[in-house]
Amino acid sequence: MPEFPFRRAFCLGRRSAAGIAAAAVAALALTACGSDTGSKADSSAPSSGSFEPVTIEHAFGKTEIQEKPTRVVTIGWGSTDAMLALGVVPVGIEKQEYGGDANGVLPWVADKLTELDAQTPTLLPSANSADPAYEQILKLRPDLILAPYSGITEEQYGKLSKIADTVAYPKQPWSTTMEEIVTVTGRSLGLADEAERVLADIDATVAKAKAEHPEFDGLTIATLAYGSNELYTYTQADPREQVLRDLGFETAPSVLDLTKTADPGAFYVPFSFEQADRLTSDVLLTYSASEDELEALEQNPGYRSMPQIEAGTVAKVVGEAEVAAVSPPTALSVTWGLPELVDALAEAATSAS
């Protein structure tokens, strides 16, 4: 499997479920009576009148939020950005090792915190092949946990729900669109109207880029990620594919054919180096975490056999932060990473026209 920075393969750790649940209940009782040992930055939201109770449906049922959340923890990808775009600072966020700075803070998140004159929230360990940081989350005394774009399991959701109201993804893990993340976050915080305005601004940004590049319209596109043993393409279930369609591209038929070999709802499809020439398209978009990774891809015989290489219609996004910004984009990263993505696509599209 490739280095998918935002698709955390959550699984149970070595501690027993019963042990974690018991510790959570005990700690919750203590913190409810104790002093504030939580984040340096409480959640704060713009005034929007009285809060109306809301019910959020998701893959594991329904979450009823009766009172306006004031201490929110985010898990996974995108919900931190959605909150900040709405002017609300979480009390706890997961570190983002891929694309983040030495502390695990993404550049567009750091920029927005500075704009809001807010301190960095408490940084939680990223749940990479592990459980969410239950005990540390508990210490923050959240009244809401947002995980609309994550990979939490039903068991993990159950344990998080013992700590605070928890909102999971709508249907499939790691497949929630940016629009859904912003909408769910806005509804959960009582800021649905503000969320609509955030989305309208994003739509306008993407629409402007599309209008400036009519050469994108109707061209087919495929995405490609490099693994040490395989290549990967993203399916239409993946949000990063959606932004390419929003820019005017069409998903290549070869991607749809490969998707038939994957599990239902899969966001990516692996295939061997020897099958690389099956991934045909007018434009090929590659994601590489570094120049070294790009060089390894370009030296691969399977990659060199692809027709887009000879045609000169390959767009390249290189660098962890650059890849993170557009794969998939968030309420904050879309404006941070879109210009570089569009420039790369424009060069490839011109060669394909």
mmCIF file of C-alpha atoms in Angstrom:
data_model
loop_
_atom_site.group_PDB
_atom_site.id
_atom_site.type_symbol
_atom_site.label_atom_id
_atom_site.label_comp_id
_atom_site.label_asym_id
_atom_site.label_seq_id
_atom_site.Cartn_x
_atom_site.Cartn_y
_atom_site.Cartn_z
ATOM 1 C CA MET A 1 0.000 0.000 0.000
ATOM 2 C CA PRO A 2 1.347 3.473 -0.803
ATOM 3 C CA GLU A 3 1.952 6.246 1.675
ATOM 4 C CA PHE A 4 -1.605 7.566 1.898
ATOM 5 C CA PRO A 5 -1.148 10.412 4.357
ATOM 6 C CA PHE A 6 -4.828 10.853 5.139
ATOM 7 C CA ARG A 7 -6.043 7.289 5.121
ATOM 8 C CA ARG A 8 -5.107 6.071 8.564
ATOM 9 C CA ALA A 9 -5.526 2.323 8.951
ATOM 10 C CA PHE A 10 -7.028 2.438 12.429
ATOM 11 C CA CYS A 11 -6.854 -0.838 14.284
ATOM 12 C CA LEU A 12 -7.072 -1.971 17.879
ATOM 13 C CA GLY A 13 -3.931 -1.606 19.939
ATOM 14 C CA ARG A 14 -2.637 -4.124 22.468
ATOM 15 C CA ARG A 15 -4.709 -2.766 25.304
ATOM 16 C CA SER A 16 -8.021 -4.495 25.742
ATOM 17 C CA ALA A 17 -11.244 -2.720 24.855
ATOM 18 C CA ALA A 18 -12.586 -3.321 28.344
ATOM 19 C CA GLY A 19 -9.469 -1.798 29.904
ATOM 20 C CA ILE A 20 -9.667 1.328 27.794
ATOM 21 C CA ALA A 21 -13.376 1.763 28.440
ATOM 22 C CA ALA A 22 -12.901 1.369 32.194
ATOM 23 C CA ALA A 23 -10.034 3.848 32.212
ATOM 24 C CA ALA A 24 -12.109 6.296 30.208
ATOM 25 C CA VAL A 25 -15.050 6.168 32.605
ATOM 26 C CA ALA A 26 -12.807 6.562 35.644
ATOM 27 C CA ALA A 27 -10.845 9.423 34.149
ATOM 28 C CA LEU A 28 -14.012 11.168 33.023
ATOM 29 C CA ALA A 29 -15.326 11.163 36.576
ATOM 30 C CA LEU A 30 -12.071 12.674 37.845
ATOM 31 C CA THR A 31 -11.792 15.371 35.208
ATOM 32 C CA ALA A 32 -15.410 16.369 35.649
ATOM 33 C CA CYS A 33 -14.612 17.289 39.253
ATOM 34 C CA GLY A 34 -11.017 18.419 38.795
ATOM 35 C CA SER A 35 -9.307 21.477 37.460
ATOM 36 C CA ASP A 36 -8.941 22.394 33.790
ATOM 37 C CA THR A 37 -6.079 20.336 32.348
ATOM 38 C CA GLY A 38 -7.150 20.691 28.753
ATOM 39 C CA SER A 39 -6.004 22.583 25.713
ATOM 40 C CA LYS A 40 -4.293 25.912 25.639
ATOM 41 C CA ALA A 41 -6.968 27.099 23.222
ATOM 42 C CA ASP A 42 -10.661 26.605 23.936
ATOM 43 C CA SER A 43 -13.038 26.310 21.003
ATOM 44 C CA SER A 44 -14.544 29.678 20.222
ATOM 45 C CA ALA A 45 -17.164 30.420 17.606
ATOM 46 C CA PRO A 46 -18.698 33.577 16.191
ATOM 47 C CA SER A 47 -22.029 34.416 17.758
ATOM 48 C CA SER A 48 -24.890 32.992 15.728
ATOM 49 C CA GLY A 49 -27.897 33.317 17.981
ATOM 50 C CA SER A 50 -29.358 30.475 20.005
ATOM 51 C CA PHE A 51 -28.254 26.927 19.187
ATOM 52 C CA GLU A 52 -30.892 24.609 17.792
ATOM 53 C CA PRO A 53 -30.410 20.916 18.665
ATOM 54 C CA VAL A 54 -29.323 18.943 15.621
ATOM 55 C CA THR A 55 -29.173 15.271 14.666
ATOM 56 C CA ILE A 56 -26.286 14.158 12.471
ATOM 57 C CA GLU A 57 -26.681 10.826 10.688
ATOM 58 C CA HIS A 58 -23.549 8.833 9.906
ATOM 59 C CA ALA A 59 -22.276 5.328 9.218
ATOM 60 C CA PHE A 60 -22.723 4.201 12.817
ATOM 61 C CA GLY A 61 -26.139 5.698 13.506
ATOM 62 C CA LYS A 62 -27.200 9.135 14.675
ATOM 63 C CA THR A 63 -25.593 11.691 16.959
ATOM 64 C CA GLU A 64 -27.889 14.164 18.710
ATOM 65 C CA ILE A 65 -26.182 17.402 19.688
ATOM 66 C CA GLN A 66 -28.374 19.165 22.216
ATOM 67 C CA GLU A 67 -26.185 22.135 23.166
ATOM 68 C CA LYS A 68 -23.727 24.301 21.284
ATOM 69 C CA PRO A 69 -20.301 22.616 21.433
ATOM 70 C CA THR A 70 -17.558 24.688 23.009
ATOM 71 C CA ARG A 71 -14.748 22.142 23.316
ATOM 72 C CA VAL A 72 -14.264 20.182 20.117
ATOM 73 C CA VAL A 73 -11.654 17.568 19.227
ATOM 74 C CA THR A 74 -11.077 16.652 15.587
ATOM 75 C CA ILE A 75 -9.906 13.276 14.295
ATOM 76 C CA GLY A 76 -8.757 12.407 10.806
ATOM 77 C CA TRP A 77 -8.537 14.873 7.950
ATOM 78 C CA GLY A 78 -10.365 18.043 6.971
ATOM 79 C CA SER A 79 -12.546 18.753 10.006
ATOM 80 C CA THR A 80 -9.843 20.860 11.672
ATOM 81 C CA ASP A 81 -9.678 22.955 8.522
ATOM 82 C CA ALA A 82 -13.466 23.201 8.312
ATOM 83 C CA MET A 83 -13.679 24.440 11.897
ATOM 84 C CA LEU A 84 -10.964 27.041 11.375
ATOM 85 C CA ALA A 85 -12.592 28.200 8.133
ATOM 86 C CA LEU A 86 -15.714 28.805 10.231
ATOM 87 C CA GLY A 87 -13.683 30.822 12.714
ATOM 88 C CA VAL A 88 -13.750 28.127 15.410
ATOM 89 C CA VAL A 89 -10.591 26.766 17.062
ATOM 90 C CA PRO A 90 -10.658 23.124 18.254
ATOM 91 C CA VAL A 91 -9.226 22.234 21.647
ATOM 92 C CA GLY A 92 -7.421 19.219 20.200
ATOM 93 C CA ILE A 93 -6.276 18.129 16.753
ATOM 94 C CA GLU A 94 -4.239 15.199 15.482
ATOM 95 C CA LYS A 95 -0.666 15.763 14.393
ATOM 96 C CA GLN A 96 -0.211 15.508 10.649
ATOM 97 C CA GLU A 97 3.174 13.927 10.120
ATOM 98 C CA TYR A 98 2.787 14.014 6.341
ATOM 99 C CA GLY A 99 3.075 17.594 5.171
ATOM 100 C CA GLY A 100 3.177 19.115 8.634
ATOM 101 C CA ASP A 101 5.979 21.040 10.306
ATOM 102 C CA ALA A 102 8.197 19.685 13.079
ATOM 103 C CA ASN A 103 5.198 19.814 15.430
ATOM 104 C CA GLY A 104 2.818 18.161 12.971
ATOM 105 C CA VAL A 105 0.930 21.331 12.021
ATOM 106 C CA LEU A 106 0.042 21.798 8.355
ATOM 107 C CA PRO A 107 1.105 25.135 6.815
ATOM 108 C CA TRP A 108 -2.404 26.330 5.961
ATOM 109 C CA VAL A 109 -3.577 25.446 9.471
ATOM 110 C CA ALA A 110 -0.697 27.436 10.950
ATOM 111 C CA ASP A 111 -1.546 30.368 8.676
ATOM 112 C CA LYS A 112 -5.206 30.336 9.719
ATOM 113 C CA LEU A 113 -4.365 30.133 13.429
ATOM 114 C CA THR A 114 -2.165 33.197 12.994
ATOM 115 C CA GLU A 115 -4.962 34.991 11.155
ATOM 116 C CA LEU A 116 -7.358 34.169 14.006
ATOM 117 C CA ASP A 117 -4.736 35.213 16.578
ATOM 118 C CA ALA A 118 -5.217 31.807 18.200
ATOM 119 C CA GLN A 119 -2.847 29.449 19.936
ATOM 120 C CA THR A 120 -2.146 26.044 18.460
ATOM 121 C CA PRO A 121 -4.603 23.480 19.862
ATOM 122 C CA THR A 122 -3.362 20.531 21.867
ATOM 123 C CA LEU A 123 -1.649 18.185 19.418
ATOM 124 C CA LEU A 124 -2.716 14.549 19.678
ATOM 125 C CA PRO A 125 -0.784 11.571 18.282
ATOM 126 C CA SER A 126 -1.989 10.671 14.810
ATOM 127 C CA ALA A 127 -3.860 7.385 14.790
ATOM 128 C CA ASN A 128 -1.634 5.693 12.244
ATOM 129 C CA SER A 129 -2.158 1.932 12.599
ATOM 130 C CA ALA A 130 -3.300 2.531 16.160
ATOM 131 C CA ASP A 131 -6.268 3.615 18.233
ATOM 132 C CA PRO A 132 -7.224 7.251 18.647
ATOM 133 C CA ALA A 133 -5.533 8.776 21.694
ATOM 134 C CA TYR A 134 -8.472 8.075 24.020
ATOM 135 C CA GLU A 135 -6.816 9.103 27.268
ATOM 136 C CA GLN A 136 -5.406 12.336 25.905
ATOM 137 C CA ILE A 137 -8.721 13.174 24.262
ATOM 138 C CA LEU A 138 -10.458 12.513 27.563
ATOM 139 C CA LYS A 139 -8.195 14.975 29.386
ATOM 140 C CA LEU A 140 -9.331 17.727 27.030
ATOM 141 C CA ARG A 141 -12.917 17.318 28.303
ATOM 142 C CA PRO A 142 -14.497 17.680 24.847
ATOM 143 C CA ASP A 143 -18.227 18.030 24.353
ATOM 144 C CA LEU A 144 -17.924 16.994 20.696
ATOM 145 C CA ILE A 145 -15.557 14.797 18.660
ATOM 146 C CA LEU A 146 -15.629 15.372 14.915
ATOM 147 C CA ALA A 147 -14.418 12.533 12.675
ATOM 148 C CA PRO A 148 -16.391 12.952 9.422
ATOM 149 C CA TYR A 149 -13.355 12.111 7.268
ATOM 150 C CA SER A 150 -11.548 9.354 9.102
ATOM 151 C CA GLY A 151 -11.129 5.623 9.317
ATOM 152 C CA ILE A 152 -12.471 4.959 12.803
ATOM 153 C CA THR A 153 -14.123 1.608 13.284
ATOM 154 C CA GLU A 154 -17.511 1.057 14.895
ATOM 155 C CA GLU A 155 -15.776 -0.198 18.034
ATOM 156 C CA GLN A 156 -13.598 2.894 18.199
ATOM 157 C CA TYR A 157 -16.639 5.076 17.564
ATOM 158 C CA GLY A 158 -18.337 3.422 20.529
ATOM 159 C CA LYS A 159 -15.425 4.199 22.828
ATOM 160 C CA LEU A 160 -15.140 7.775 21.610
ATOM 161 C CA SER A 161 -18.884 8.227 22.172
ATOM 162 C CA LYS A 162 -18.355 7.370 25.840
ATOM 163 C CA ILE A 163 -16.121 10.436 26.053
ATOM 164 C CA ALA A 164 -18.305 12.891 24.102
ATOM 165 C CA ASP A 165 -20.832 13.130 21.295
ATOM 166 C CA THR A 166 -19.008 11.791 18.236
ATOM 167 C CA VAL A 167 -19.765 12.349 14.562
ATOM 168 C CA ALA A 168 -18.337 9.742 12.177
ATOM 169 C CA TYR A 169 -18.220 9.662 8.372
ATOM 170 C CA PRO A 170 -21.514 9.539 6.428
ATOM 171 C CA LYS A 171 -21.020 6.191 4.665
ATOM 172 C CA GLN A 172 -17.509 4.945 3.914
ATOM 173 C CA PRO A 173 -14.217 5.639 5.701
ATOM 174 C CA TRP A 174 -11.908 8.113 3.997
ATOM 175 C CA SER A 175 -14.445 8.947 1.281
ATOM 176 C CA THR A 176 -16.265 12.038 2.598
ATOM 177 C CA THR A 177 -16.224 14.983 0.209
ATOM 178 C CA MET A 178 -14.945 18.386 1.235
ATOM 179 C CA GLU A 179 -18.482 19.725 0.854
ATOM 180 C CA GLU A 180 -19.821 17.096 3.244
ATOM 181 C CA ILE A 181 -17.064 17.758 5.791
ATOM 182 C CA VAL A 182 -17.791 21.489 5.842
ATOM 183 C CA THR A 183 -21.558 20.954 5.922
ATOM 184 C CA VAL A 184 -21.438 18.396 8.735
ATOM 185 C CA THR A 185 -19.019 20.548 10.724
ATOM 186 C CA GLY A 186 -21.188 23.622 10.283
ATOM 187 C CA ARG A 187 -24.373 21.824 11.316
ATOM 188 C CA SER A 188 -22.642 20.293 14.345
ATOM 189 C CA LEU A 189 -21.471 23.702 15.534
ATOM 190 C CA GLY A 190 -24.715 25.524 14.815
ATOM 191 C CA LEU A 191 -23.053 27.389 11.948
ATOM 192 C CA ALA A 192 -24.857 25.935 8.947
ATOM 193 C CA ASP A 193 -25.276 29.302 7.203
ATOM 194 C CA GLU A 194 -21.628 30.154 7.710
ATOM 195 C CA ALA A 195 -20.695 26.751 6.253
ATOM 196 C CA GLU A 196 -22.697 27.536 3.132
ATOM 197 C CA ARG A 197 -20.752 30.759 2.726
ATOM 198 C CA VAL A 198 -17.425 28.939 3.112
ATOM 199 C CA LEU A 199 -18.455 26.476 0.399
ATOM 200 C CA ALA A 200 -19.653 29.272 -1.864
ATOM 201 C CA ASP A 201 -16.248 30.939 -1.594
ATOM 202 C CA ILE A 202 -14.487 27.659 -2.408
ATOM 203 C CA ASP A 203 -16.803 27.039 -5.363
ATOM 204 C CA ALA A 204 -16.012 30.485 -6.680
ATOM 205 C CA THR A 205 -12.258 29.830 -6.388
ATOM 206 C CA VAL A 206 -12.484 26.527 -8.267
ATOM 207 C CA ALA A 207 -14.896 27.955 -10.850
ATOM 208 C CA LYS A 208 -12.495 30.831 -11.516
ATOM 209 C CA ALA A 209 -9.640 28.358 -12.105
ATOM 210 C CA LYS A 210 -11.839 26.327 -14.443
ATOM 211 C CA ALA A 211 -12.917 29.406 -16.398
ATOM 212 C CA GLU A 212 -9.300 30.462 -16.815
ATOM 213 C CA HIS A 213 -8.416 27.046 -18.269
ATOM 214 C CA PRO A 214 -10.972 25.991 -20.879
ATOM 215 C CA GLU A 215 -8.379 23.526 -22.187
ATOM 216 C CA PHE A 216 -9.297 21.244 -19.262
ATOM 217 C CA ASP A 217 -12.856 20.708 -20.498
ATOM 218 C CA GLY A 218 -13.493 17.213 -21.785
ATOM 219 C CA LEU A 219 -9.966 15.889 -21.306
ATOM 220 C CA THR A 220 -9.756 12.544 -19.521
ATOM 221 C CA ILE A 221 -7.522 12.284 -16.494
ATOM 222 C CA ALA A 222 -6.066 9.530 -14.311
ATOM 223 C CA THR A 223 -4.123 9.839 -11.066
ATOM 224 C CA LEU A 224 -1.086 7.816 -10.092
ATOM 225 C CA ALA A 225 0.734 7.098 -6.846
ATOM 226 C CA TYR A 226 3.925 5.054 -6.553
ATOM 227 C CA GLY A 227 4.445 2.206 -4.112
ATOM 228 C CA SER A 228 7.518 0.057 -3.670
ATOM 229 C CA ASN A 229 5.723 -2.993 -5.075
ATOM 230 C CA GLU A 230 2.751 -1.575 -6.986
ATOM 231 C CA LEU A 231 1.205 1.453 -8.615
ATOM 232 C CA TYR A 232 -2.101 2.970 -7.527
ATOM 233 C CA THR A 233 -4.838 5.078 -9.048
ATOM 234 C CA TYR A 234 -7.614 6.857 -7.194
ATOM 235 C CA THR A 235 -11.254 6.077 -7.932
ATOM 236 C CA GLN A 236 -14.282 8.340 -8.248
ATOM 237 C CA ALA A 237 -15.035 7.565 -4.599
ATOM 238 C CA ASP A 238 -11.971 9.599 -3.639
ATOM 239 C CA PRO A 239 -12.472 13.336 -2.986
ATOM 240 C CA ARG A 240 -9.283 14.317 -4.817
ATOM 241 C CA GLU A 241 -10.854 12.911 -7.992
ATOM 242 C CA GLN A 242 -13.847 15.185 -7.491
ATOM 243 C CA VAL A 243 -11.827 18.387 -7.588
ATOM 244 C CA LEU A 244 -10.350 17.331 -10.937
ATOM 245 C CA ARG A 245 -13.854 16.875 -12.328
ATOM 246 C CA ASP A 246 -14.835 20.250 -10.879
ATOM 247 C CA LEU A 247 -11.980 21.758 -12.894
ATOM 248 C CA GLY A 248 -13.464 20.317 -16.087
ATOM 249 C CA PHE A 249 -11.661 16.998 -16.496
ATOM 250 C CA GLU A 250 -13.423 13.665 -16.970
ATOM 251 C CA THR A 251 -12.413 10.469 -15.225
ATOM 252 C CA ALA A 252 -10.584 8.277 -17.728
ATOM 253 C CA PRO A 253 -12.461 5.111 -18.781
ATOM 254 C CA SER A 254 -9.362 3.119 -17.825
ATOM 255 C CA VAL A 255 -9.840 4.225 -14.210
ATOM 256 C CA LEU A 256 -13.453 3.061 -14.292
ATOM 257 C CA ASP A 257 -12.326 -0.294 -15.701
ATOM 258 C CA LEU A 258 -9.704 -0.757 -12.989
ATOM 259 C CA THR A 259 -12.231 0.253 -10.339
ATOM 260 C CA LYS A 260 -14.284 -2.825 -11.231
ATOM 261 C CA THR A 261 -11.452 -4.947 -9.794
ATOM 262 C CA ALA A 262 -11.566 -3.182 -6.421
ATOM 263 C CA ASP A 263 -13.838 -3.596 -3.425
ATOM 264 C CA PRO A 264 -17.075 -1.556 -3.539
ATOM 265 C CA GLY A 265 -16.438 1.978 -2.327
ATOM 266 C CA ALA A 266 -12.637 1.642 -2.519
ATOM 267 C CA PHE A 267 -10.863 4.972 -2.890
ATOM 268 C CA TYR A 268 -7.865 3.522 -4.719
ATOM 269 C CA VAL A 269 -6.982 0.580 -6.960
ATOM 270 C CA PRO A 270 -3.596 -1.161 -6.910
ATOM 271 C CA PHE A 271 -2.114 -2.666 -10.032
ATOM 272 C CA SER A 272 1.247 -4.133 -10.975
ATOM 273 C CA PHE A 273 4.048 -2.283 -12.713
ATOM 274 C CA GLU A 274 3.541 -4.595 -15.673
ATOM 275 C CA GLN A 275 -0.046 -3.330 -16.033
ATOM 276 C CA ALA A 276 0.897 0.351 -16.011
ATOM 277 C CA ASP A 277 0.062 0.832 -19.675
ATOM 278 C CA ARG A 278 -3.559 -0.063 -18.888
ATOM 279 C CA LEU A 279 -3.959 3.327 -17.187
ATOM 280 C CA THR A 280 -4.585 5.369 -20.318
ATOM 281 C CA SER A 281 -5.820 8.972 -20.287
ATOM 282 C CA ASP A 282 -5.316 12.321 -21.964
ATOM 283 C CA VAL A 283 -3.594 13.650 -18.827
ATOM 284 C CA LEU A 284 -1.843 11.735 -16.057
ATOM 285 C CA LEU A 285 -1.480 13.371 -12.624
ATOM 286 C CA THR A 286 1.224 11.938 -10.370
ATOM 287 C CA TYR A 287 1.715 12.542 -6.648
ATOM 288 C CA SER A 288 5.233 12.268 -5.169
ATOM 289 C CA ALA A 289 6.231 13.079 -1.612
ATOM 290 C CA SER A 290 9.745 14.082 -2.683
ATOM 291 C CA GLU A 291 12.042 14.484 -5.650
ATOM 292 C CA ASP A 292 13.620 11.137 -4.729
ATOM 293 C CA GLU A 293 10.233 9.428 -4.883
ATOM 294 C CA LEU A 294 9.503 11.061 -8.235
ATOM 295 C CA GLU A 295 12.859 9.884 -9.553
ATOM 296 C CA ALA A 296 12.111 6.324 -8.426
ATOM 297 C CA LEU A 297 8.786 6.461 -10.239
ATOM 298 C CA GLU A 298 10.323 7.840 -13.411
ATOM 299 C CA GLN A 299 12.964 5.121 -13.440
ATOM 300 C CA ASN A 300 10.362 2.380 -13.186
ATOM 301 C CA PRO A 301 10.047 0.466 -16.494
ATOM 302 C CA GLY A 302 6.291 0.099 -16.090
ATOM 303 C CA TYR A 303 5.838 3.827 -15.662
ATOM 304 C CA ARG A 304 8.061 4.568 -18.653
ATOM 305 C CA SER A 305 5.830 2.330 -20.785
ATOM 306 C CA MET A 306 2.773 4.526 -20.195
ATOM 307 C CA PRO A 307 1.598 6.416 -23.296
ATOM 308 C CA GLN A 308 1.253 9.714 -21.399
ATOM 309 C CA ILE A 309 5.025 9.761 -20.832
ATOM 310 C CA GLU A 310 5.830 9.783 -24.527
ATOM 311 C CA ALA A 311 3.033 12.268 -25.199
ATOM 312 C CA GLY A 312 4.347 14.669 -22.553
ATOM 313 C CA THR A 313 0.983 14.922 -20.834
ATOM 314 C CA VAL A 314 2.041 14.213 -17.249
ATOM 315 C CA ALA A 315 1.286 16.727 -14.497
ATOM 316 C CA LYS A 316 3.379 16.338 -11.350
ATOM 317 C CA VAL A 317 2.696 17.398 -7.787
ATOM 318 C CA VAL A 318 5.859 17.029 -5.698
ATOM 319 C CA GLY A 319 6.431 17.599 -1.980
ATOM 320 C CA GLU A 320 4.586 16.399 1.109
ATOM 321 C CA ALA A 321 2.777 19.673 1.815
ATOM 322 C CA GLU A 322 1.982 20.157 -1.867
ATOM 323 C CA VAL A 323 0.562 16.637 -2.160
ATOM 324 C CA ALA A 324 -1.324 16.981 1.125
ATOM 325 C CA ALA A 325 -2.932 20.228 0.013
ATOM 326 C CA VAL A 326 -4.689 18.679 -2.982
ATOM 327 C CA SER A 327 -5.125 15.053 -2.027
ATOM 328 C CA PRO A 328 -7.764 15.650 -1.043
ATOM 329 C CA PRO A 329 -8.287 19.392 -0.696
ATOM 330 C CA THR A 330 -9.848 20.862 2.422
ATOM 331 C CA ALA A 331 -11.658 24.065 3.284
ATOM 332 C CA LEU A 332 -8.267 25.724 3.853
ATOM 333 C CA SER A 333 -5.816 23.794 1.689
ATOM 334 C CA VAL A 334 -7.751 24.242 -1.557
ATOM 335 C CA THR A 335 -6.699 27.881 -1.888
ATOM 336 C CA TRP A 336 -3.187 27.078 -0.627
ATOM 337 C CA GLY A 337 -2.482 24.252 -3.095
ATOM 338 C CA LEU A 338 -4.782 24.917 -6.057
ATOM 339 C CA PRO A 339 -2.532 27.379 -7.935
ATOM 340 C CA GLU A 340 0.372 24.933 -8.179
ATOM 341 C CA LEU A 341 -1.939 22.060 -9.125
ATOM 342 C CA VAL A 342 -3.625 24.108 -11.840
ATOM 343 C CA ASP A 343 -0.284 25.248 -13.271
ATOM 344 C CA ALA A 344 0.914 21.636 -13.515
ATOM 345 C CA LEU A 345 -2.343 20.525 -15.114
ATOM 346 C CA ALA A 346 -2.327 23.413 -17.576
ATOM 347 C CA GLU A 347 1.080 22.467 -18.962
ATOM 348 C CA ALA A 348 0.031 18.827 -19.419
ATOM 349 C CA ALA A 349 -3.369 19.763 -20.870
ATOM 350 C CA THR A 350 -1.782 22.048 -23.431
ATOM 351 C CA SER A 351 0.338 19.139 -24.663
ATOM 352 C CA ALA A 352 -2.757 16.930 -24.801
ATOM 353 C CA SER A 353 -4.868 19.390 -26.796
#
